[in-house]
Amino acid sequence: MKSKYVVTGMTCGHCVNHVTEEVSALPGVRKVKVKLDDGSMAITSAEPIDFDAIKAAVTQAGEDYQVQPA
């Protein structure tokens, strides 16, 4: 299953790495692709991932980051 989101507040490659690491650690997530230029984030997972869990992971990566469905 694939789902798409927009992450705001990222300013560099380190931001992308932090978001990718935190979201990748969520149970059921198989792959995460985050792009700095447009803030897109694509998640591939075995089953749907709860949005609150995704939001918590993004916030854990950085307090200034915000996520919303694309």
mmCIF file with all atom_site columns, N, CA and C in Angstrom:
data_model
loop_
_atom_site.group_PDB
_atom_site.id
_atom_site.type_symbol
_atom_site.label_atom_id
_atom_site.label_alt_id
_atom_site.label_comp_id
_atom_site.label_asym_id
_atom_site.label_entity_id
_atom_site.label_seq_id
_atom_site.pdbx_PDB_ins_code
_atom_site.Cartn_x
_atom_site.Cartn_y
_atom_site.Cartn_z
_atom_site.occupancy
_atom_site.B_iso_or_equiv
_atom_site.pdbx_formal_charge
_atom_site.auth_seq_id
_atom_site.auth_comp_id
_atom_site.auth_asym_id
_atom_site.auth_atom_id
_atom_site.pdbx_PDB_model_num
ATOM 1   N N  . MET A 1 1  ? 0.845  -1.167 0.000  1.00 0.00 ? 1  MET A N  1
ATOM 2   C CA . MET A 1 1  ? 0.000  0.000  0.000  1.00 0.00 ? 1  MET A CA 1
ATOM 3   C C  . MET A 1 1  ? 0.896  1.237  0.000  1.00 0.00 ? 1  MET A C  1
ATOM 4   N N  . LYS A 1 2  ? 0.526  2.235  -0.797 1.00 0.00 ? 2  LYS A N  1
ATOM 5   C CA . LYS A 1 2  ? 1.269  3.496  -0.831 1.00 0.00 ? 2  LYS A CA 1
ATOM 6   C C  . LYS A 1 2  ? 0.388  4.636  -0.354 1.00 0.00 ? 2  LYS A C  1
ATOM 7   N N  . SER A 1 3  ? 0.988  5.547  0.408  1.00 0.00 ? 3  SER A N  1
ATOM 8   C CA . SER A 1 3  ? 0.274  6.741  0.841  1.00 0.00 ? 3  SER A CA 1
ATOM 9   C C  . SER A 1 3  ? 1.205  7.933  0.676  1.00 0.00 ? 3  SER A C  1
ATOM 10  N N  . LYS A 1 4  ? 0.616  9.097  0.416  1.00 0.00 ? 4  LYS A N  1
ATOM 11  C CA . LYS A 1 4  ? 1.409  10.297 0.152  1.00 0.00 ? 4  LYS A CA 1
ATOM 12  C C  . LYS A 1 4  ? 1.032  11.417 1.109  1.00 0.00 ? 4  LYS A C  1
ATOM 13  N N  . TYR A 1 5  ? 2.065  12.176 1.490  1.00 0.00 ? 5  TYR A N  1
ATOM 14  C CA . TYR A 1 5  ? 1.915  13.267 2.442  1.00 0.00 ? 5  TYR A CA 1
ATOM 15  C C  . TYR A 1 5  ? 2.772  14.444 2.014  1.00 0.00 ? 5  TYR A C  1
ATOM 16  N N  . VAL A 1 6  ? 2.538  15.579 2.649  1.00 0.00 ? 6  VAL A N  1
ATOM 17  C CA . VAL A 1 6  ? 3.373  16.761 2.472  1.00 0.00 ? 6  VAL A CA 1
ATOM 18  C C  . VAL A 1 6  ? 3.930  17.130 3.840  1.00 0.00 ? 6  VAL A C  1
ATOM 19  N N  . VAL A 1 7  ? 5.255  17.297 3.897  1.00 0.00 ? 7  VAL A N  1
ATOM 20  C CA . VAL A 1 7  ? 5.923  17.682 5.136  1.00 0.00 ? 7  VAL A CA 1
ATOM 21  C C  . VAL A 1 7  ? 6.478  19.089 4.955  1.00 0.00 ? 7  VAL A C  1
ATOM 22  N N  . THR A 1 8  ? 6.116  19.993 5.845  1.00 0.00 ? 8  THR A N  1
ATOM 23  C CA . THR A 1 8  ? 6.631  21.356 5.793  1.00 0.00 ? 8  THR A CA 1
ATOM 24  C C  . THR A 1 8  ? 7.599  21.580 6.952  1.00 0.00 ? 8  THR A C  1
ATOM 25  N N  . GLY A 1 9  ? 8.459  22.573 6.805  1.00 0.00 ? 9  GLY A N  1
ATOM 26  C CA . GLY A 1 9  ? 9.401  22.930 7.856  1.00 0.00 ? 9  GLY A CA 1
ATOM 27  C C  . GLY A 1 9  ? 10.793 22.367 7.648  1.00 0.00 ? 9  GLY A C  1
ATOM 28  N N  . MET A 1 10 ? 10.976 21.502 6.661  1.00 0.00 ? 10 MET A N  1
ATOM 29  C CA . MET A 1 10 ? 12.303 20.961 6.384  1.00 0.00 ? 10 MET A CA 1
ATOM 30  C C  . MET A 1 10 ? 13.110 21.984 5.585  1.00 0.00 ? 10 MET A C  1
ATOM 31  N N  . THR A 1 11 ? 14.396 22.115 5.927  1.00 0.00 ? 11 THR A N  1
ATOM 32  C CA . THR A 1 11 ? 15.228 23.104 5.242  1.00 0.00 ? 11 THR A CA 1
ATOM 33  C C  . THR A 1 11 ? 16.495 22.533 4.609  1.00 0.00 ? 11 THR A C  1
ATOM 34  N N  . CYS A 1 12 ? 16.813 21.255 4.908  1.00 0.00 ? 12 CYS A N  1
ATOM 35  C CA . CYS A 1 12 ? 18.069 20.703 4.377  1.00 0.00 ? 12 CYS A CA 1
ATOM 36  C C  . CYS A 1 12 ? 17.995 19.177 4.307  1.00 0.00 ? 12 CYS A C  1
ATOM 37  N N  . GLY A 1 13 ? 19.062 18.595 3.809  1.00 0.00 ? 13 GLY A N  1
ATOM 38  C CA . GLY A 1 13 ? 19.141 17.147 3.696  1.00 0.00 ? 13 GLY A CA 1
ATOM 39  C C  . GLY A 1 13 ? 19.095 16.436 5.034  1.00 0.00 ? 13 GLY A C  1
ATOM 40  N N  . HIS A 1 14 ? 19.638 17.069 6.075  1.00 0.00 ? 14 HIS A N  1
ATOM 41  C CA . HIS A 1 14 ? 19.577 16.468 7.405  1.00 0.00 ? 14 HIS A CA 1
ATOM 42  C C  . HIS A 1 14 ? 18.123 16.341 7.868  1.00 0.00 ? 14 HIS A C  1
ATOM 43  N N  . CYS A 1 15 ? 17.320 17.335 7.557  1.00 0.00 ? 15 CYS A N  1
ATOM 44  C CA . CYS A 1 15 ? 15.892 17.288 7.893  1.00 0.00 ? 15 CYS A CA 1
ATOM 45  C C  . CYS A 1 15 ? 15.240 16.076 7.232  1.00 0.00 ? 15 CYS A C  1
ATOM 46  N N  . VAL A 1 16 ? 15.523 15.901 5.950  1.00 0.00 ? 16 VAL A N  1
ATOM 47  C CA . VAL A 1 16 ? 14.982 14.772 5.197  1.00 0.00 ? 16 VAL A CA 1
ATOM 48  C C  . VAL A 1 16 ? 15.397 13.455 5.847  1.00 0.00 ? 16 VAL A C  1
ATOM 49  N N  . ASN A 1 17 ? 16.669 13.359 6.228  1.00 0.00 ? 17 ASN A N  1
ATOM 50  C CA . ASN A 1 17 ? 17.169 12.133 6.853  1.00 0.00 ? 17 ASN A CA 1
ATOM 51  C C  . ASN A 1 17 ? 16.466 11.849 8.180  1.00 0.00 ? 17 ASN A C  1
ATOM 52  N N  . HIS A 1 18 ? 16.261 12.882 8.989  1.00 0.00 ? 18 HIS A N  1
ATOM 53  C CA . HIS A 1 18 ? 15.597 12.694 10.279 1.00 0.00 ? 18 HIS A CA 1
ATOM 54  C C  . HIS A 1 18 ? 14.151 12.219 10.097 1.00 0.00 ? 18 HIS A C  1
ATOM 55  N N  . VAL A 1 19 ? 13.428 12.847 9.186  1.00 0.00 ? 19 VAL A N  1
ATOM 56  C CA . VAL A 1 19 ? 12.041 12.444 8.935  1.00 0.00 ? 19 VAL A CA 1
ATOM 57  C C  . VAL A 1 19 ? 12.005 11.012 8.408  1.00 0.00 ? 19 VAL A C  1
ATOM 58  N N  . THR A 1 20 ? 12.881 10.707 7.460  1.00 0.00 ? 20 THR A N  1
ATOM 59  C CA . THR A 1 20 ? 12.925 9.361  6.881  1.00 0.00 ? 20 THR A CA 1
ATOM 60  C C  . THR A 1 20 ? 13.199 8.315  7.957  1.00 0.00 ? 20 THR A C  1
ATOM 61  N N  . GLU A 1 21 ? 14.163 8.571  8.824  1.00 0.00 ? 21 GLU A N  1
ATOM 62  C CA . GLU A 1 21 ? 14.512 7.615  9.886  1.00 0.00 ? 21 GLU A CA 1
ATOM 63  C C  . GLU A 1 21 ? 13.347 7.378  10.844 1.00 0.00 ? 21 GLU A C  1
ATOM 64  N N  . GLU A 1 22 ? 12.710 8.458  11.286 1.00 0.00 ? 22 GLU A N  1
ATOM 65  C CA . GLU A 1 22 ? 11.626 8.315  12.263 1.00 0.00 ? 22 GLU A CA 1
ATOM 66  C C  . GLU A 1 22 ? 10.420 7.593  11.670 1.00 0.00 ? 22 GLU A C  1
ATOM 67  N N  . VAL A 1 23 ? 10.033 7.952  10.459 1.00 0.00 ? 23 VAL A N  1
ATOM 68  C CA . VAL A 1 23 ? 8.861  7.320  9.838  1.00 0.00 ? 23 VAL A CA 1
ATOM 69  C C  . VAL A 1 23 ? 9.177  5.868  9.470  1.00 0.00 ? 23 VAL A C  1
ATOM 70  N N  . SER A 1 24 ? 10.402 5.606  9.033  1.00 0.00 ? 24 SER A N  1
ATOM 71  C CA . SER A 1 24 ? 10.802 4.240  8.683  1.00 0.00 ? 24 SER A CA 1
ATOM 72  C C  . SER A 1 24 ? 10.731 3.299  9.876  1.00 0.00 ? 24 SER A C  1
ATOM 73  N N  . ALA A 1 25 ? 10.869 3.832  11.080 1.00 0.00 ? 25 ALA A N  1
ATOM 74  C CA . ALA A 1 25 ? 10.850 3.016  12.293 1.00 0.00 ? 25 ALA A CA 1
ATOM 75  C C  . ALA A 1 25 ? 9.438  2.587  12.706 1.00 0.00 ? 25 ALA A C  1
ATOM 76  N N  . LEU A 1 26 ? 8.415  3.147  12.087 1.00 0.00 ? 26 LEU A N  1
ATOM 77  C CA . LEU A 1 26 ? 7.041  2.776  12.441 1.00 0.00 ? 26 LEU A CA 1
ATOM 78  C C  . LEU A 1 26 ? 6.755  1.333  12.016 1.00 0.00 ? 26 LEU A C  1
ATOM 79  N N  . PRO A 1 27 ? 6.039  0.583  12.850 1.00 0.00 ? 27 PRO A N  1
ATOM 80  C CA . PRO A 1 27 ? 5.700  -0.799 12.501 1.00 0.00 ? 27 PRO A CA 1
ATOM 81  C C  . PRO A 1 27 ? 4.905  -0.864 11.194 1.00 0.00 ? 27 PRO A C  1
ATOM 82  N N  . GLY A 1 28 ? 5.301  -1.773 10.319 1.00 0.00 ? 28 GLY A N  1
ATOM 83  C CA . GLY A 1 28 ? 4.586  -1.978 9.059  1.00 0.00 ? 28 GLY A CA 1
ATOM 84  C C  . GLY A 1 28 ? 5.117  -1.160 7.894  1.00 0.00 ? 28 GLY A C  1
ATOM 85  N N  . VAL A 1 29 ? 5.957  -0.166 8.165  1.00 0.00 ? 29 VAL A N  1
ATOM 86  C CA . VAL A 1 29 ? 6.496  0.662  7.086  1.00 0.00 ? 29 VAL A CA 1
ATOM 87  C C  . VAL A 1 29 ? 7.612  -0.103 6.386  1.00 0.00 ? 29 VAL A C  1
ATOM 88  N N  . ARG A 1 30 ? 7.508  -0.185 5.061  1.00 0.00 ? 30 ARG A N  1
ATOM 89  C CA . ARG A 1 30 ? 8.521  -0.886 4.269  1.00 0.00 ? 30 ARG A CA 1
ATOM 90  C C  . ARG A 1 30 ? 9.503  0.071  3.616  1.00 0.00 ? 30 ARG A C  1
ATOM 91  N N  . LYS A 1 31 ? 9.009  1.239  3.190  1.00 0.00 ? 31 LYS A N  1
ATOM 92  C CA . LYS A 1 31 ? 9.865  2.191  2.474  1.00 0.00 ? 31 LYS A CA 1
ATOM 93  C C  . LYS A 1 31 ? 9.331  3.600  2.671  1.00 0.00 ? 31 LYS A C  1
ATOM 94  N N  . VAL A 1 32 ? 10.249 4.563  2.797  1.00 0.00 ? 32 VAL A N  1
ATOM 95  C CA . VAL A 1 32 ? 9.870  5.972  2.922  1.00 0.00 ? 32 VAL A CA 1
ATOM 96  C C  . VAL A 1 32 ? 10.735 6.767  1.962  1.00 0.00 ? 32 VAL A C  1
ATOM 97  N N  . LYS A 1 33 ? 10.113 7.616  1.169  1.00 0.00 ? 33 LYS A N  1
ATOM 98  C CA . LYS A 1 33 ? 10.837 8.488  0.240  1.00 0.00 ? 33 LYS A CA 1
ATOM 99  C C  . LYS A 1 33 ? 10.407 9.920  0.523  1.00 0.00 ? 33 LYS A C  1
ATOM 100 N N  . VAL A 1 34 ? 11.344 10.748 0.978  1.00 0.00 ? 34 VAL A N  1
ATOM 101 C CA . VAL A 1 34 ? 11.067 12.146 1.300  1.00 0.00 ? 34 VAL A CA 1
ATOM 102 C C  . VAL A 1 34 ? 11.872 13.028 0.353  1.00 0.00 ? 34 VAL A C  1
ATOM 103 N N  . LYS A 1 35 ? 11.217 14.039 -0.226 1.00 0.00 ? 35 LYS A N  1
ATOM 104 C CA . LYS A 1 35 ? 11.889 14.978 -1.131 1.00 0.00 ? 35 LYS A CA 1
ATOM 105 C C  . LYS A 1 35 ? 11.855 16.373 -0.519 1.00 0.00 ? 35 LYS A C  1
ATOM 106 N N  . LEU A 1 36 ? 13.014 16.987 -0.454 1.00 0.00 ? 36 LEU A N  1
ATOM 107 C CA . LEU A 1 36 ? 13.124 18.321 0.129  1.00 0.00 ? 36 LEU A CA 1
ATOM 108 C C  . LEU A 1 36 ? 12.489 19.385 -0.760 1.00 0.00 ? 36 LEU A C  1
ATOM 109 N N  . ASP A 1 37 ? 12.692 19.279 -2.076 1.00 0.00 ? 37 ASP A N  1
ATOM 110 C CA . ASP A 1 37 ? 12.265 20.356 -2.979 1.00 0.00 ? 37 ASP A CA 1
ATOM 111 C C  . ASP A 1 37 ? 10.769 20.650 -2.943 1.00 0.00 ? 37 ASP A C  1
ATOM 112 N N  . ASP A 1 38 ? 9.950  19.616 -2.821 1.00 0.00 ? 38 ASP A N  1
ATOM 113 C CA . ASP A 1 38 ? 8.498  19.859 -2.771 1.00 0.00 ? 38 ASP A CA 1
ATOM 114 C C  . ASP A 1 38 ? 7.862  19.389 -1.458 1.00 0.00 ? 38 ASP A C  1
ATOM 115 N N  . GLY A 1 39 ? 8.674  18.858 -0.546 1.00 0.00 ? 39 GLY A N  1
ATOM 116 C CA . GLY A 1 39 ? 8.164  18.421 0.753  1.00 0.00 ? 39 GLY A CA 1
ATOM 117 C C  . GLY A 1 39 ? 7.348  17.146 0.704  1.00 0.00 ? 39 GLY A C  1
ATOM 118 N N  . SER A 1 40 ? 7.406  16.437 -0.417 1.00 0.00 ? 40 SER A N  1
ATOM 119 C CA . SER A 1 40 ? 6.592  15.229 -0.526 1.00 0.00 ? 40 SER A CA 1
ATOM 120 C C  . SER A 1 40 ? 7.194  14.073 0.257  1.00 0.00 ? 40 SER A C  1
ATOM 121 N N  . MET A 1 41 ? 6.312  13.231 0.755  1.00 0.00 ? 41 MET A N  1
ATOM 122 C CA . MET A 1 41 ? 6.723  12.018 1.443  1.00 0.00 ? 41 MET A CA 1
ATOM 123 C C  . MET A 1 41 ? 5.806  10.888 0.992  1.00 0.00 ? 41 MET A C  1
ATOM 124 N N  . ALA A 1 42 ? 6.413  9.830  0.453  1.00 0.00 ? 42 ALA A N  1
ATOM 125 C CA . ALA A 1 42 ? 5.659  8.651  0.031  1.00 0.00 ? 42 ALA A CA 1
ATOM 126 C C  . ALA A 1 42 ? 6.037  7.500  0.953  1.00 0.00 ? 42 ALA A C  1
ATOM 127 N N  . ILE A 1 43 ? 5.026  6.831  1.468  1.00 0.00 ? 43 ILE A N  1
ATOM 128 C CA . ILE A 1 43 ? 5.236  5.702  2.376  1.00 0.00 ? 43 ILE A CA 1
ATOM 129 C C  . ILE A 1 43 ? 4.659  4.444  1.743  1.00 0.00 ? 43 ILE A C  1
ATOM 130 N N  . THR A 1 44 ? 5.480  3.397  1.708  1.00 0.00 ? 44 THR A N  1
ATOM 131 C CA . THR A 1 44 ? 5.017  2.085  1.275  1.00 0.00 ? 44 THR A CA 1
ATOM 132 C C  . THR A 1 44 ? 4.934  1.221  2.521  1.00 0.00 ? 44 THR A C  1
ATOM 133 N N  . SER A 1 45 ? 3.779  0.593  2.708  1.00 0.00 ? 45 SER A N  1
ATOM 134 C CA . SER A 1 45 ? 3.571  -0.203 3.922  1.00 0.00 ? 45 SER A CA 1
ATOM 135 C C  . SER A 1 45 ? 2.748  -1.443 3.608  1.00 0.00 ? 45 SER A C  1
ATOM 136 N N  . ALA A 1 46 ? 2.826  -2.400 4.511  1.00 0.00 ? 46 ALA A N  1
ATOM 137 C CA . ALA A 1 46 ? 2.058  -3.625 4.360  1.00 0.00 ? 46 ALA A CA 1
ATOM 138 C C  . ALA A 1 46 ? 0.566  -3.351 4.532  1.00 0.00 ? 46 ALA A C  1
ATOM 139 N N  . GLU A 1 47 ? 0.234  -2.490 5.492  1.00 0.00 ? 47 GLU A N  1
ATOM 140 C CA . GLU A 1 47 ? -1.146 -2.118 5.787  1.00 0.00 ? 47 GLU A CA 1
ATOM 141 C C  . GLU A 1 47 ? -1.204 -0.619 6.016  1.00 0.00 ? 47 GLU A C  1
ATOM 142 N N  . PRO A 1 48 ? -2.402 -0.038 6.049  1.00 0.00 ? 48 PRO A N  1
ATOM 143 C CA . PRO A 1 48 ? -2.495 1.400  6.318  1.00 0.00 ? 48 PRO A CA 1
ATOM 144 C C  . PRO A 1 48 ? -1.831 1.750  7.648  1.00 0.00 ? 48 PRO A C  1
ATOM 145 N N  . ILE A 1 49 ? -1.106 2.865  7.661  1.00 0.00 ? 49 ILE A N  1
ATOM 146 C CA . ILE A 1 49 ? -0.451 3.349  8.871  1.00 0.00 ? 49 ILE A CA 1
ATOM 147 C C  . ILE A 1 49 ? -1.316 4.476  9.440  1.00 0.00 ? 49 ILE A C  1
ATOM 148 N N  . ASP A 1 50 ? -1.587 4.417  10.719 1.00 0.00 ? 50 ASP A N  1
ATOM 149 C CA . ASP A 1 50 ? -2.396 5.423  11.380 1.00 0.00 ? 50 ASP A CA 1
ATOM 150 C C  . ASP A 1 50 ? -1.755 6.812  11.225 1.00 0.00 ? 50 ASP A C  1
ATOM 151 N N  . PHE A 1 51 ? -2.541 7.801  10.791 1.00 0.00 ? 51 PHE A N  1
ATOM 152 C CA . PHE A 1 51 ? -1.998 9.137  10.565 1.00 0.00 ? 51 PHE A CA 1
ATOM 153 C C  . PHE A 1 51 ? -1.432 9.745  11.840 1.00 0.00 ? 51 PHE A C  1
ATOM 154 N N  . ASP A 1 52 ? -2.043 9.483  12.981 1.00 0.00 ? 52 ASP A N  1
ATOM 155 C CA . ASP A 1 52 ? -1.514 10.020 14.243 1.00 0.00 ? 52 ASP A CA 1
ATOM 156 C C  . ASP A 1 52 ? -0.107 9.493  14.522 1.00 0.00 ? 52 ASP A C  1
ATOM 157 N N  . ALA A 1 53 ? 0.153  8.242  14.145 1.00 0.00 ? 53 ALA A N  1
ATOM 158 C CA . ALA A 1 53 ? 1.493  7.671  14.324 1.00 0.00 ? 53 ALA A CA 1
ATOM 159 C C  . ALA A 1 53 ? 2.487  8.353  13.386 1.00 0.00 ? 53 ALA A C  1
ATOM 160 N N  . ILE A 1 54 ? 2.062  8.612  12.165 1.00 0.00 ? 54 ILE A N  1
ATOM 161 C CA . ILE A 1 54 ? 2.928  9.311  11.200 1.00 0.00 ? 54 ILE A CA 1
ATOM 162 C C  . ILE A 1 54 ? 3.220  10.722 11.704 1.00 0.00 ? 54 ILE A C  1
ATOM 163 N N  . LYS A 1 55 ? 2.182  11.402 12.159 1.00 0.00 ? 55 LYS A N  1
ATOM 164 C CA . LYS A 1 55 ? 2.335  12.766 12.675 1.00 0.00 ? 55 LYS A CA 1
ATOM 165 C C  . LYS A 1 55 ? 3.291  12.789 13.865 1.00 0.00 ? 55 LYS A C  1
ATOM 166 N N  . ALA A 1 56 ? 3.166  11.836 14.765 1.00 0.00 ? 56 ALA A N  1
ATOM 167 C CA . ALA A 1 56 ? 4.045  11.762 15.935 1.00 0.00 ? 56 ALA A CA 1
ATOM 168 C C  . ALA A 1 56 ? 5.490  11.512 15.517 1.00 0.00 ? 56 ALA A C  1
ATOM 169 N N  . ALA A 1 57 ? 5.696  10.655 14.523 1.00 0.00 ? 57 ALA A N  1
ATOM 170 C CA . ALA A 1 57 ? 7.052  10.364 14.047 1.00 0.00 ? 57 ALA A CA 1
ATOM 171 C C  . ALA A 1 57 ? 7.681  11.593 13.411 1.00 0.00 ? 57 ALA A C  1
ATOM 172 N N  . VAL A 1 58 ? 6.908  12.325 12.625 1.00 0.00 ? 58 VAL A N  1
ATOM 173 C CA . VAL A 1 58 ? 7.427  13.542 11.975 1.00 0.00 ? 58 VAL A CA 1
ATOM 174 C C  . VAL A 1 58 ? 7.767  14.595 13.025 1.00 0.00 ? 58 VAL A C  1
ATOM 175 N N  . THR A 1 59 ? 6.907  14.738 14.024 1.00 0.00 ? 59 THR A N  1
ATOM 176 C CA . THR A 1 59 ? 7.171  15.690 15.100 1.00 0.00 ? 59 THR A CA 1
ATOM 177 C C  . THR A 1 59 ? 8.400  15.275 15.903 1.00 0.00 ? 59 THR A C  1
ATOM 178 N N  . GLN A 1 60 ? 8.584  13.981 16.102 1.00 0.00 ? 60 GLN A N  1
ATOM 179 C CA . GLN A 1 60 ? 9.762  13.467 16.799 1.00 0.00 ? 60 GLN A CA 1
ATOM 180 C C  . GLN A 1 60 ? 11.036 13.816 16.019 1.00 0.00 ? 60 GLN A C  1
ATOM 181 N N  . ALA A 1 61 ? 10.938 13.807 14.697 1.00 0.00 ? 61 ALA A N  1
ATOM 182 C CA . ALA A 1 61 ? 12.096 14.145 13.856 1.00 0.00 ? 61 ALA A CA 1
ATOM 183 C C  . ALA A 1 61 ? 12.478 15.611 14.011 1.00 0.00 ? 61 ALA A C  1
ATOM 184 N N  . GLY A 1 62 ? 11.488 16.464 14.227 1.00 0.00 ? 62 GLY A N  1
ATOM 185 C CA . GLY A 1 62 ? 11.744 17.883 14.402 1.00 0.00 ? 62 GLY A CA 1
ATOM 186 C C  . GLY A 1 62 ? 10.464 18.613 14.796 1.00 0.00 ? 62 GLY A C  1
ATOM 187 N N  . GLU A 1 63 ? 10.517 19.391 15.860 1.00 0.00 ? 63 GLU A N  1
ATOM 188 C CA . GLU A 1 63 ? 9.317  20.054 16.357 1.00 0.00 ? 63 GLU A CA 1
ATOM 189 C C  . GLU A 1 63 ? 8.719  21.038 15.363 1.00 0.00 ? 63 GLU A C  1
ATOM 190 N N  . ASP A 1 64 ? 9.529  21.551 14.440 1.00 0.00 ? 64 ASP A N  1
ATOM 191 C CA . ASP A 1 64 ? 9.036  22.525 13.465 1.00 0.00 ? 64 ASP A CA 1
ATOM 192 C C  . ASP A 1 64 ? 8.404  21.875 12.238 1.00 0.00 ? 64 ASP A C  1
ATOM 193 N N  . TYR A 1 65 ? 8.481  20.550 12.144 1.00 0.00 ? 65 TYR A N  1
ATOM 194 C CA . TYR A 1 65 ? 7.936  19.866 10.968 1.00 0.00 ? 65 TYR A CA 1
ATOM 195 C C  . TYR A 1 65 ? 6.449  19.598 11.153 1.00 0.00 ? 65 TYR A C  1
ATOM 196 N N  . GLN A 1 66 ? 5.711  19.789 10.075 1.00 0.00 ? 66 GLN A N  1
ATOM 197 C CA . GLN A 1 66 ? 4.276  19.518 10.050 1.00 0.00 ? 66 GLN A CA 1
ATOM 198 C C  . GLN A 1 66 ? 3.993  18.570 8.894  1.00 0.00 ? 66 GLN A C  1
ATOM 199 N N  . VAL A 1 67 ? 3.029  17.695 9.059  1.00 0.00 ? 67 VAL A N  1
ATOM 200 C CA . VAL A 1 67 ? 2.679  16.746 8.003  1.00 0.00 ? 67 VAL A CA 1
ATOM 201 C C  . VAL A 1 67 ? 1.172  16.770 7.782  1.00 0.00 ? 67 VAL A C  1
ATOM 202 N N  . GLN A 1 68 ? 0.798  16.594 6.526  1.00 0.00 ? 68 GLN A N  1
ATOM 203 C CA . GLN A 1 68 ? -0.614 16.484 6.178  1.00 0.00 ? 68 GLN A CA 1
ATOM 204 C C  . GLN A 1 68 ? -0.748 15.594 4.954  1.00 0.00 ? 68 GLN A C  1
ATOM 205 N N  . PRO A 1 69 ? -1.897 14.939 4.791  1.00 0.00 ? 69 PRO A N  1
ATOM 206 C CA . PRO A 1 69 ? -2.094 14.098 3.602  1.00 0.00 ? 69 PRO A CA 1
ATOM 207 C C  . PRO A 1 69 ? -1.979 14.939 2.330  1.00 0.00 ? 69 PRO A C  1
ATOM 208 N N  . ALA A 1 70 ? -1.431 14.339 1.305  1.00 0.00 ? 70 ALA A N  1
ATOM 209 C CA . ALA A 1 70 ? -1.271 15.038 0.025  1.00 0.00 ? 70 ALA A CA 1
ATOM 210 C C  . ALA A 1 70 ? -2.545 14.992 -0.777 1.00 0.00 ? 70 ALA A C  1
#
